[in-house]
Short mmCIF file of C-alpha atoms in Angstrom, two decimals:
data_model
loop_
_atom_site.label_atom_id
_atom_site.label_comp_id
_atom_site.label_asym_id
_atom_site.label_seq_id
_atom_site.Cartn_x
_atom_site.Cartn_y
_atom_site.Cartn_z
CA MET A 5 1.68 -28.72 -8.58
CA SER A 6 0.03 -30.15 -11.72
CA GLY A 7 1.17 -28.61 -15.34
CA ARG A 8 -0.14 -25.33 -15.09
CA LEU A 9 0.91 -22.66 -13.33
CA HIS A 10 -1.80 -20.32 -11.63
CA ILE A 11 0.07 -16.55 -11.91
CA SER A 12 -0.53 -13.59 -14.10
CA ASN A 13 1.98 -13.22 -17.28
CA PRO A 14 1.32 -13.05 -20.77
CA VAL A 15 4.29 -16.04 -21.07
CA VAL A 16 2.38 -18.12 -18.17
CA ARG A 17 -0.50 -17.87 -19.92
CA ARG A 18 0.90 -19.11 -23.44
CA PHE A 19 2.17 -21.86 -21.50
CA ASN A 20 -0.86 -22.75 -19.99
CA ASN A 21 -2.82 -22.78 -23.61
CA LEU A 22 -0.47 -25.47 -24.84
CA PRO A 23 -1.62 -29.18 -25.35
CA GLN A 24 -1.25 -31.12 -21.88
CA ALA A 25 1.12 -33.80 -23.58
CA LEU A 26 3.80 -30.58 -24.10
CA GLN A 27 2.93 -28.93 -21.25
CA TYR A 28 3.89 -32.03 -18.88
CA SER A 29 6.97 -32.77 -21.39
CA LEU A 30 8.05 -28.98 -20.90
CA ILE A 31 7.91 -29.56 -17.52
CA TYR A 32 10.53 -32.93 -17.05
CA ALA A 33 12.18 -31.53 -19.71
CA ALA A 34 13.62 -28.87 -17.51
CA ALA A 35 13.36 -31.32 -14.52
CA LEU A 36 15.89 -33.17 -16.60
CA GLY A 37 17.70 -30.44 -18.45
CA LEU A 38 18.80 -29.04 -14.41
CA SER A 39 19.36 -32.30 -13.21
CA LYS A 40 22.02 -33.03 -15.94
CA GLY A 41 23.41 -30.06 -16.95
CA LEU A 42 24.24 -29.71 -12.84
CA ALA A 43 25.38 -33.24 -13.16
CA LEU A 44 27.54 -32.08 -16.20
CA VAL A 45 29.37 -29.47 -14.24
CA MET A 46 30.47 -32.84 -12.26
CA VAL A 47 32.35 -33.60 -15.52
CA PRO A 48 35.46 -30.98 -15.91
CA VAL A 49 35.56 -30.91 -11.97
CA ALA A 50 35.98 -34.97 -11.68
CA THR A 51 37.97 -35.30 -14.60
CA HIS A 52 40.54 -32.71 -13.01
CA TYR A 53 40.61 -33.97 -9.13
CA LEU A 54 40.09 -37.74 -10.03
CA THR A 55 43.08 -40.04 -11.83
CA PRO A 56 41.74 -41.81 -15.01
CA ALA A 57 41.86 -44.77 -12.53
CA ASP A 58 40.16 -43.36 -9.95
CA TYR A 59 37.05 -42.28 -12.85
CA GLY A 60 37.03 -45.66 -14.08
CA ARG A 61 36.55 -47.18 -9.99
CA LEU A 62 34.29 -44.19 -9.89
CA ASP A 63 32.20 -46.00 -13.16
CA VAL A 64 32.88 -49.50 -11.47
CA LEU A 65 30.78 -48.25 -8.43
CA GLN A 66 27.95 -46.67 -10.93
CA THR A 67 27.16 -49.69 -12.84
CA LEU A 68 26.87 -51.65 -9.29
CA ALA A 69 24.36 -48.91 -8.42
CA ASP A 70 22.43 -49.36 -12.33
CA LEU A 71 22.61 -53.14 -11.52
CA LEU A 72 21.09 -53.16 -7.65
CA SER A 73 18.57 -50.62 -8.26
CA ILE A 74 17.11 -52.53 -10.35
CA LEU A 75 16.82 -55.26 -7.71
CA ILE A 76 15.42 -53.07 -5.08
CA GLY A 77 13.38 -51.37 -7.40
CA MET A 78 11.67 -54.88 -8.23
CA GLY A 79 9.65 -53.11 -11.12
CA LEU A 80 7.73 -51.24 -8.82
CA ALA A 81 7.41 -48.36 -10.33
CA GLU A 82 6.05 -50.15 -13.75
CA THR A 83 3.81 -52.07 -11.40
CA LEU A 84 2.25 -48.33 -9.99
CA TYR A 85 1.76 -47.83 -13.39
CA ARG A 86 -0.24 -51.29 -14.07
CA TYR A 87 -2.35 -51.54 -11.29
CA ALA A 88 -2.96 -48.01 -10.18
CA GLY A 89 -3.05 -46.59 -14.13
CA SER A 90 -6.05 -49.12 -14.38
CA ALA A 91 -7.90 -48.57 -11.61
CA ASP A 92 -11.56 -47.99 -11.96
CA ASN A 93 -11.91 -45.54 -8.95
CA PRO A 94 -10.05 -43.26 -6.97
CA GLU A 95 -10.00 -45.33 -4.26
CA GLU A 96 -9.13 -48.43 -5.52
CA ARG A 97 -6.12 -46.57 -7.23
CA ASN A 98 -4.79 -45.05 -3.87
CA ALA A 99 -5.33 -48.25 -2.49
CA ALA A 100 -2.46 -50.05 -5.38
CA ALA A 101 -0.55 -47.33 -4.96
CA ALA A 102 -0.05 -47.43 -0.53
CA ASN A 103 0.45 -51.12 -0.60
CA ILE A 104 3.16 -50.65 -3.63
CA PHE A 105 4.55 -48.57 -1.77
CA GLY A 106 4.39 -50.65 1.14
CA MET A 107 5.89 -52.91 -0.62
CA ALA A 108 8.94 -50.76 -1.48
CA LEU A 109 9.55 -50.11 2.21
CA CYS A 110 10.00 -53.49 2.97
CA LEU A 111 12.50 -54.38 -0.09
CA GLY A 112 14.39 -50.91 0.78
CA GLY A 113 15.17 -51.94 4.52
CA PHE A 114 16.16 -55.44 3.60
CA ALA A 115 18.66 -53.90 1.01
CA LEU A 116 20.11 -51.90 3.92
CA VAL A 117 20.31 -54.49 5.76
CA LEU A 118 21.64 -56.90 3.48
CA GLY A 119 23.78 -54.36 1.81
CA GLN A 120 25.97 -53.84 4.73
CA LEU A 121 26.29 -56.84 5.91
CA CYS A 122 28.06 -57.84 2.63
CA ALA A 123 29.88 -54.98 1.92
CA GLY A 124 33.20 -56.46 2.63
CA PRO A 125 32.74 -59.38 0.19
CA VAL A 126 31.08 -57.27 -2.97
CA SER A 127 34.58 -55.07 -2.83
CA ARG A 128 36.67 -57.90 -2.80
CA LEU A 129 34.47 -59.17 -6.16
CA LEU A 130 34.50 -55.79 -7.89
CA PRO A 131 37.09 -55.00 -10.28
CA GLY A 132 39.40 -52.09 -10.03
CA ASP A 133 40.32 -52.26 -6.12
CA ILE A 134 37.44 -51.06 -4.74
CA SER A 135 37.59 -50.04 -1.16
CA GLU A 136 35.47 -51.42 0.89
CA THR A 137 34.04 -47.89 2.40
CA ASP A 138 33.32 -46.86 -0.96
CA THR A 139 31.53 -50.21 -1.68
CA ARG A 140 28.94 -48.94 1.94
CA LEU A 141 28.75 -45.46 0.93
CA ILE A 142 27.07 -46.71 -2.64
CA LEU A 143 24.88 -49.45 -0.53
CA PHE A 144 23.81 -47.42 1.76
CA SER A 145 22.27 -44.88 -1.13
CA LEU A 146 21.05 -47.67 -3.35
CA ALA A 147 18.61 -49.01 -0.64
CA LEU A 148 17.06 -45.31 -0.40
CA CYS A 149 16.74 -44.98 -3.55
CA GLY A 150 14.83 -48.28 -4.51
CA THR A 151 12.29 -46.32 -1.78
CA ILE A 152 11.93 -43.01 -4.09
CA LEU A 153 11.27 -44.61 -7.02
CA VAL A 154 7.59 -45.49 -6.46
CA PRO A 155 6.70 -42.10 -5.06
CA LEU A 156 8.43 -40.23 -8.04
CA ALA A 157 5.99 -42.34 -10.30
CA TRP A 158 3.38 -41.34 -8.17
CA LEU A 159 4.15 -38.10 -8.78
CA ARG A 160 4.24 -38.59 -12.26
CA MET A 161 0.62 -40.04 -12.35
CA GLN A 162 -0.80 -37.41 -10.81
CA ASN A 163 0.41 -34.92 -12.65
CA PHE A 164 2.43 -32.98 -10.04
CA ALA A 165 5.40 -32.19 -12.71
CA TRP A 166 6.25 -29.15 -10.51
CA LEU A 167 6.58 -30.80 -7.36
CA TYR A 168 8.59 -33.34 -9.85
CA LEU A 169 10.50 -30.97 -10.99
CA ALA A 170 11.69 -29.18 -7.88
CA GLY A 171 12.79 -32.76 -5.63
CA THR A 172 14.80 -34.09 -8.79
CA ALA A 173 16.87 -30.96 -9.99
CA GLY A 174 16.86 -30.17 -6.16
CA ARG A 175 18.53 -33.20 -5.23
CA VAL A 176 21.28 -33.06 -7.68
CA ALA A 177 21.89 -29.53 -7.01
CA LEU A 178 22.85 -30.37 -3.01
CA GLN A 179 24.79 -33.35 -4.56
CA VAL A 180 26.64 -31.52 -7.07
CA ALA A 181 27.49 -28.61 -4.77
CA ILE A 182 28.71 -30.95 -1.67
CA SER A 183 30.42 -32.97 -4.43
CA VAL A 184 32.46 -30.24 -5.62
CA LEU A 185 33.39 -29.21 -2.00
CA LEU A 186 34.38 -32.15 -1.14
CA LEU A 187 36.75 -33.09 -3.98
CA THR A 188 38.65 -29.90 -3.93
CA LEU A 189 38.94 -30.44 0.16
CA GLY A 190 40.90 -33.77 -1.47
CA PHE A 191 38.39 -36.87 -0.54
CA GLY A 192 38.26 -38.51 -4.15
CA VAL A 193 35.51 -40.95 -4.92
CA THR A 194 34.75 -41.36 -1.16
CA GLY A 195 33.17 -37.80 -1.44
CA VAL A 196 31.51 -38.05 -4.41
CA LEU A 197 29.94 -41.24 -3.22
CA SER A 198 29.41 -39.42 0.21
CA ALA A 199 27.44 -36.27 -1.49
CA THR A 200 25.44 -38.88 -3.18
CA LEU A 201 24.13 -40.49 0.18
CA ILE A 202 23.12 -37.46 1.99
CA SER A 203 21.26 -36.15 -1.16
CA ALA A 204 19.53 -39.24 -1.27
CA ILE A 205 18.92 -39.35 2.36
CA VAL A 206 17.33 -35.46 2.06
CA LEU A 207 14.73 -36.98 -0.74
CA ALA A 208 14.18 -39.96 0.86
CA ALA A 209 12.96 -38.27 3.48
CA TYR A 210 10.84 -35.79 2.20
CA LEU A 211 8.94 -38.17 -0.13
CA ILE A 212 7.90 -40.84 2.32
CA TYR A 213 6.41 -38.41 4.06
CA LYS A 214 4.75 -36.91 0.49
CA GLN A 215 3.82 -40.09 -0.23
CA TYR A 216 2.19 -41.00 3.35
CA GLN A 217 -0.11 -38.01 3.19
CA ASP A 218 -1.27 -38.35 -0.52
CA THR A 219 -2.10 -42.52 0.03
CA GLY A 220 -1.13 -43.59 3.03
CA ILE A 221 1.43 -46.94 3.64
CA ARG A 222 -0.62 -50.37 3.51
CA PHE A 223 1.20 -53.97 3.98
CA ASP A 224 -1.97 -56.02 1.99
CA PHE A 225 0.35 -59.45 1.63
CA THR A 226 -2.43 -60.48 -0.63
CA ARG A 227 -1.82 -58.02 -3.17
CA PHE A 228 2.08 -58.60 -2.57
CA ARG A 229 1.59 -61.65 -4.25
CA SER A 230 -0.12 -60.28 -7.34
CA TYR A 231 2.35 -57.31 -7.47
CA SER A 232 4.97 -59.73 -7.57
CA VAL A 233 3.77 -61.96 -10.47
CA TYR A 234 3.98 -58.59 -12.59
CA GLY A 235 6.74 -56.83 -11.21
CA GLY A 236 9.03 -60.09 -10.42
CA PRO A 237 9.99 -60.57 -14.20
CA LEU A 238 10.96 -57.16 -14.53
CA ILE A 239 13.63 -57.55 -11.83
CA PHE A 240 15.30 -59.76 -14.93
CA VAL A 241 14.19 -57.52 -17.42
CA GLY A 242 16.17 -54.76 -15.47
CA ILE A 243 19.48 -57.37 -14.95
CA ALA A 244 19.47 -57.68 -19.04
CA GLY A 245 19.07 -54.12 -19.37
CA PHE A 246 22.32 -54.22 -16.53
CA VAL A 247 24.42 -56.53 -18.90
CA LEU A 248 23.09 -54.98 -22.35
CA GLY A 249 24.39 -51.27 -21.19
CA SER A 250 26.71 -51.23 -18.34
CA PHE A 251 28.50 -54.93 -18.18
CA ASP A 252 30.26 -54.13 -21.01
CA ARG A 253 32.25 -51.74 -18.66
CA TRP A 254 33.24 -54.44 -16.13
CA ILE A 255 35.12 -56.50 -18.70
CA LEU A 256 36.88 -53.83 -20.37
CA ALA A 257 38.11 -52.81 -16.98
CA ASP A 258 39.56 -56.12 -16.09
CA SER A 259 40.52 -56.51 -20.14
CA VAL A 260 42.12 -53.60 -20.34
CA GLY A 261 42.43 -51.40 -16.79
CA THR A 262 40.41 -48.77 -15.59
CA ALA A 263 42.62 -46.37 -17.06
CA LYS A 264 42.15 -47.36 -20.62
CA MET A 265 38.15 -48.05 -20.11
CA ALA A 266 37.93 -44.38 -18.56
CA GLU A 267 37.73 -43.42 -21.93
CA TYR A 268 34.59 -45.67 -22.64
CA ALA A 269 32.97 -45.11 -19.86
CA LEU A 270 33.02 -41.10 -20.75
CA ALA A 271 31.84 -41.94 -23.72
CA ALA A 272 29.08 -44.39 -22.48
CA LYS A 273 27.77 -41.16 -20.63
CA PHE A 274 27.84 -38.64 -23.32
CA GLY A 275 25.86 -41.50 -25.46
CA LEU A 276 23.22 -41.34 -22.80
CA ILE A 277 22.45 -38.30 -22.83
CA THR A 278 20.26 -39.64 -25.54
CA ALA A 279 17.94 -41.24 -23.29
CA VAL A 280 17.65 -37.92 -21.13
CA LEU A 281 16.66 -36.12 -23.88
CA ILE A 282 13.92 -38.53 -24.59
CA GLN A 283 12.97 -38.77 -21.03
CA PRO A 284 10.24 -35.65 -21.12
CA PHE A 285 8.27 -37.43 -23.55
CA ASP A 286 8.37 -40.71 -22.21
CA LEU A 287 8.11 -39.59 -18.42
CA TRP A 288 4.63 -38.19 -19.40
CA TRP A 289 3.45 -41.41 -22.08
CA HIS A 290 4.49 -43.90 -20.09
CA ALA A 291 3.02 -43.05 -17.03
CA ARG A 292 -0.17 -42.18 -18.84
CA ARG A 293 -0.28 -44.80 -21.45
CA PHE A 294 -2.31 -47.58 -19.98
CA SER A 295 -5.38 -45.29 -19.04
CA ARG A 296 -5.11 -43.70 -22.18
CA LEU A 297 -5.42 -47.09 -24.12
CA LYS A 298 -9.08 -47.52 -22.38
CA GLU A 299 -10.26 -44.31 -23.86
CA ALA A 300 -12.60 -44.66 -27.52
CA ASP A 301 -9.29 -44.01 -29.80
CA GLY A 302 -7.06 -45.56 -27.38
CA PRO A 303 -5.32 -47.84 -29.71
CA GLN A 304 -4.69 -45.31 -32.70
CA ALA A 305 -4.05 -42.61 -29.75
CA CYS A 306 -0.95 -45.30 -28.20
CA ALA A 307 0.30 -45.80 -32.22
CA ARG A 308 0.56 -42.58 -33.03
CA PHE A 309 1.96 -41.19 -29.31
CA ALA A 310 4.61 -44.13 -29.82
CA ALA A 311 5.79 -42.68 -33.97
CA ILE A 312 6.56 -39.52 -31.79
CA GLY A 313 8.49 -40.93 -28.85
CA ILE A 314 10.57 -42.90 -32.01
CA ILE A 315 11.16 -39.59 -33.97
CA ILE A 316 12.35 -38.13 -30.83
CA ALA A 317 14.87 -41.19 -30.39
CA LEU A 318 16.27 -41.04 -33.27
CA PHE A 319 16.71 -36.74 -33.29
CA ALA A 320 18.42 -37.23 -29.75
CA ALA A 321 20.87 -39.89 -30.99
CA LEU A 322 21.29 -37.12 -34.48
CA PHE A 323 22.06 -34.44 -31.45
CA ILE A 324 24.19 -35.97 -29.33
CA THR A 325 26.53 -37.27 -32.34
CA ALA A 326 27.12 -33.99 -33.29
CA ALA A 327 27.18 -32.10 -30.01
CA GLY A 328 28.87 -34.76 -27.97
CA PRO A 329 32.70 -34.82 -29.35
CA LEU A 330 32.53 -30.82 -29.15
CA MET A 331 31.35 -31.03 -25.07
CA VAL A 332 34.28 -33.79 -24.24
CA ARG A 333 37.05 -31.54 -26.27
CA LEU A 334 35.46 -28.43 -23.91
CA LEU A 335 34.73 -29.69 -20.74
CA THR A 336 37.71 -32.56 -20.48
CA PRO A 337 41.38 -32.79 -20.64
CA GLU A 338 43.10 -34.08 -23.84
CA ALA A 339 43.75 -37.70 -21.72
CA TYR A 340 39.69 -38.37 -22.47
CA HIS A 341 39.29 -37.83 -26.11
CA GLY A 342 39.52 -41.03 -27.14
CA ALA A 343 35.91 -41.12 -26.03
CA ILE A 344 34.95 -39.20 -28.90
CA ASP A 345 35.19 -41.95 -31.55
CA TYR A 346 32.51 -44.08 -29.65
CA ILE A 347 30.14 -41.32 -28.70
CA PRO A 348 27.84 -41.45 -31.67
CA TRP A 349 27.65 -45.30 -31.73
CA LEU A 350 26.51 -45.32 -28.42
CA ALA A 351 24.08 -42.32 -29.47
CA ALA A 352 22.17 -44.83 -31.97
CA LEU A 353 22.67 -47.98 -29.16
CA ALA A 354 20.71 -45.68 -26.59
CA ALA A 355 17.77 -44.72 -29.38
CA VAL A 356 17.33 -48.53 -30.19
CA HIS A 357 17.02 -49.44 -26.47
CA ASN A 358 14.58 -46.50 -25.90
CA ILE A 359 12.49 -47.69 -29.33
CA THR A 360 12.04 -51.32 -27.84
CA ALA A 361 10.90 -49.92 -24.64
CA THR A 362 8.15 -47.90 -26.42
CA LEU A 363 7.38 -50.94 -28.86
CA ASN A 364 6.74 -53.63 -26.13
CA PHE A 365 3.43 -51.96 -24.51
CA GLY A 366 1.52 -54.87 -25.83
CA ALA A 367 3.79 -57.06 -23.45
CA MET A 368 3.61 -54.91 -20.93
CA THR A 369 -0.50 -55.44 -20.82
CA GLN A 370 -0.68 -58.32 -19.17
CA ARG A 371 -0.77 -59.46 -16.20
CA SER A 372 2.92 -61.02 -16.14
CA THR A 373 5.57 -59.84 -17.81
CA TRP A 374 7.28 -63.23 -18.21
CA ARG A 375 7.35 -62.66 -22.03
CA PRO A 376 9.65 -59.09 -22.03
CA ALA A 377 11.25 -61.07 -19.24
CA ALA A 378 12.22 -64.04 -21.72
CA VAL A 379 13.18 -61.52 -24.64
CA ASP A 380 15.67 -59.51 -22.85
CA CYS A 381 17.23 -61.88 -21.06
CA SER A 382 18.23 -63.97 -24.09
CA ALA A 383 19.55 -60.41 -25.26
CA ALA A 384 21.44 -60.08 -22.27
CA ALA A 385 22.85 -63.85 -22.94
CA LEU A 386 23.51 -63.11 -26.40
CA ALA A 387 25.46 -59.72 -25.65
CA LEU A 388 27.23 -61.25 -22.79
CA THR A 389 28.30 -64.14 -25.16
CA GLY A 390 29.51 -61.24 -27.66
CA TYR A 391 31.73 -59.28 -24.90
CA LEU A 392 33.10 -62.61 -23.86
CA LEU A 393 34.72 -63.25 -27.68
CA LEU A 394 34.98 -60.00 -28.81
CA ILE A 395 35.88 -57.65 -26.12
CA PRO A 396 39.64 -59.53 -25.81
CA LEU A 397 40.15 -58.91 -29.73
CA TYR A 398 38.64 -55.77 -29.96
CA GLN A 399 38.34 -53.82 -27.05
CA ALA A 400 35.86 -51.60 -26.79
CA TRP A 401 34.80 -51.87 -30.77
CA GLY A 402 34.21 -55.38 -29.85
CA ALA A 403 31.56 -54.40 -26.95
CA ILE A 404 30.03 -51.90 -29.27
CA ILE A 405 29.66 -54.51 -31.97
CA ALA A 406 27.91 -57.16 -30.02
CA THR A 407 26.09 -54.56 -27.80
CA SER A 408 24.40 -53.56 -31.79
CA ILE A 409 23.40 -57.35 -32.33
CA ALA A 410 21.73 -58.24 -29.43
CA LEU A 411 19.76 -54.71 -29.00
CA VAL A 412 18.47 -54.90 -32.46
CA SER A 413 17.62 -58.35 -31.97
CA ARG A 414 15.45 -57.58 -28.83
CA CYS A 415 14.04 -54.35 -30.97
CA LEU A 416 12.78 -56.71 -33.91
CA VAL A 417 11.63 -59.73 -31.21
CA THR A 418 9.47 -57.37 -28.83
CA LEU A 419 7.98 -55.60 -31.54
CA TYR A 420 6.82 -59.18 -32.74
CA ILE A 421 5.44 -60.21 -29.69
CA SER A 422 3.68 -57.54 -28.41
CA GLN A 423 2.19 -56.54 -32.22
CA ARG A 424 0.80 -60.52 -31.41
CA ILE A 425 -1.00 -59.65 -28.16
CA LEU A 426 -2.22 -56.26 -28.95
CA PRO A 427 -1.87 -55.12 -32.59
CA LEU A 428 -1.62 -51.87 -32.89
CA PRO A 429 -1.77 -49.73 -36.07
CA TYR A 430 2.02 -48.52 -36.23
CA PRO A 431 2.90 -46.93 -39.43
CA LEU A 432 5.98 -49.62 -39.71
CA ARG A 433 7.34 -49.06 -43.16
CA ARG A 434 7.71 -45.09 -42.70
CA LEU A 435 9.37 -45.80 -39.48
CA THR A 436 11.73 -48.34 -40.83
CA LEU A 437 12.94 -45.60 -43.55
CA LEU A 438 13.26 -43.09 -41.17
CA VAL A 439 15.90 -45.03 -39.23
CA VAL A 440 17.87 -45.69 -42.18
CA ILE A 441 18.03 -42.13 -42.69
CA SER A 442 19.25 -41.25 -39.14
CA LEU A 443 21.43 -44.14 -39.19
CA LEU A 444 23.28 -42.80 -42.80
CA LEU A 445 23.09 -39.40 -41.62
CA ILE A 446 24.72 -40.32 -38.01
CA SER A 447 27.59 -42.21 -40.39
CA LEU A 448 27.84 -38.76 -41.92
CA THR A 449 28.23 -36.10 -38.96
CA PRO A 450 31.86 -34.83 -38.96
CA GLN A 451 33.43 -36.21 -35.26
CA GLN A 452 36.64 -33.74 -36.38
CA PRO A 453 37.68 -30.05 -33.91
CA LEU A 454 35.16 -27.36 -35.01
CA SER A 455 36.22 -25.67 -38.15
CA TRP A 456 34.27 -23.91 -41.05
CA ALA A 457 34.26 -26.76 -43.26
CA THR A 458 32.51 -28.52 -40.59
CA LEU A 459 30.00 -26.17 -39.12
CA GLY A 460 28.70 -25.85 -42.79
CA LEU A 461 27.37 -29.45 -42.49
CA TYR A 462 26.01 -29.68 -39.34
CA PRO A 463 22.66 -27.29 -40.72
CA LEU A 464 22.51 -29.57 -43.95
CA ILE A 465 22.60 -33.11 -41.83
CA PHE A 466 19.42 -31.37 -39.37
CA THR A 467 17.35 -29.87 -41.90
CA ALA A 468 18.07 -33.73 -44.01
CA PHE A 469 16.00 -35.25 -40.64
CA VAL A 470 13.69 -32.62 -40.58
CA THR A 471 12.92 -32.65 -44.39
CA ALA A 472 12.43 -36.25 -44.02
CA VAL A 473 10.06 -36.30 -40.76
CA ILE A 474 8.03 -34.13 -42.62
CA SER A 475 7.60 -36.19 -45.22
CA SER A 476 6.86 -38.73 -43.54
CA GLY A 477 3.86 -37.30 -42.01
CA LEU A 478 4.65 -38.80 -38.64
CA ILE A 479 4.45 -35.71 -37.27
CA PRO A 480 1.14 -34.27 -37.31
#
């Protein structure tokens, strides 16, 4: 179940002859493409069966899931990459994986009990009149998802790419099928959350069994302490990421109501498809960069792959800027079309967020991750201040302005700190020029309904981007 298919077929033989990085990126692209393509089916279904107010409530619960998954996960996937990825032998690698998985099970069990005890108060604190039943469903799903993160990261480390594809895409297919059925039967938001829980139970059961077969499960509490020193600060990194990526919608919901906030929430979903397009490369590279650094040409290779990742992020933002408005017009009722104005800038911000995660490698090589945590928490505080000041005045545009200031500041500070810890030979001047060109092209991309005039501009814009990339010499 690795990146190679052992089937006698000309297409398969060509695939097996591709560079390993491209093979795994294509498989992860297929996993994400199937998962997000199936999830995209839910957009016209959900917007048909849910009112804008209900859609806004569902988004509030999904942003709650974003926050709590950070706390439950406790940075354990990154901890697995750090300790298992840099292990000197297979025995130590398996021991690290077994103990980190044991830690994940402990956290998942604790989250399950605590979540059900606190479901009532949590539902009353959330904006949008959220029911206690819906809160219980999302908290139950989250406890299971916390145990899934480590086995999925292990599959990527072991190059079980096809198994990763089957697990992630299969879960989404089951979730979408049940959601569509329950929505048509009139269960609304509760139906969507029930489908999420059922699919999480099925995938968690299989992955726990698979991880137990591969590495076993250990509870060495002396190791837990060192893992906590590394992964613990990543909780604050994740919370800061939640503030920078999702908390603005809670403030918007409280300021303008869930129905009006639904336009911005829908734009955020399309804007974040940018991250989905980047993830196939990241899923391969982030799981391997620690081991790659230890090789003879490690620093040069890490800088080269980071530059490729940044180019992919910029292209993804440009693509969503062009395709997102068209998808909104095709897939949603007219009441949601106000989302189109926000998509280009949310796509660009998603690219900035990903570029920061690529450039933070130096800081992530330390035994503690307090530096990334301090930088991200400072950026989150800056964004939160901006939300409180600007959203009441400018609503969604105030959120975009505040997020832009915080994310760009975080990116620059992260690069500075990481280069002080681990200097890598990034081609910074060429990358900076490419970023400027990309932002200019995003601002020039038309957002009007498709016509012959706008259709002719898209090839010119993408040709200009490709020309700039080739001229930079960043892609071999």
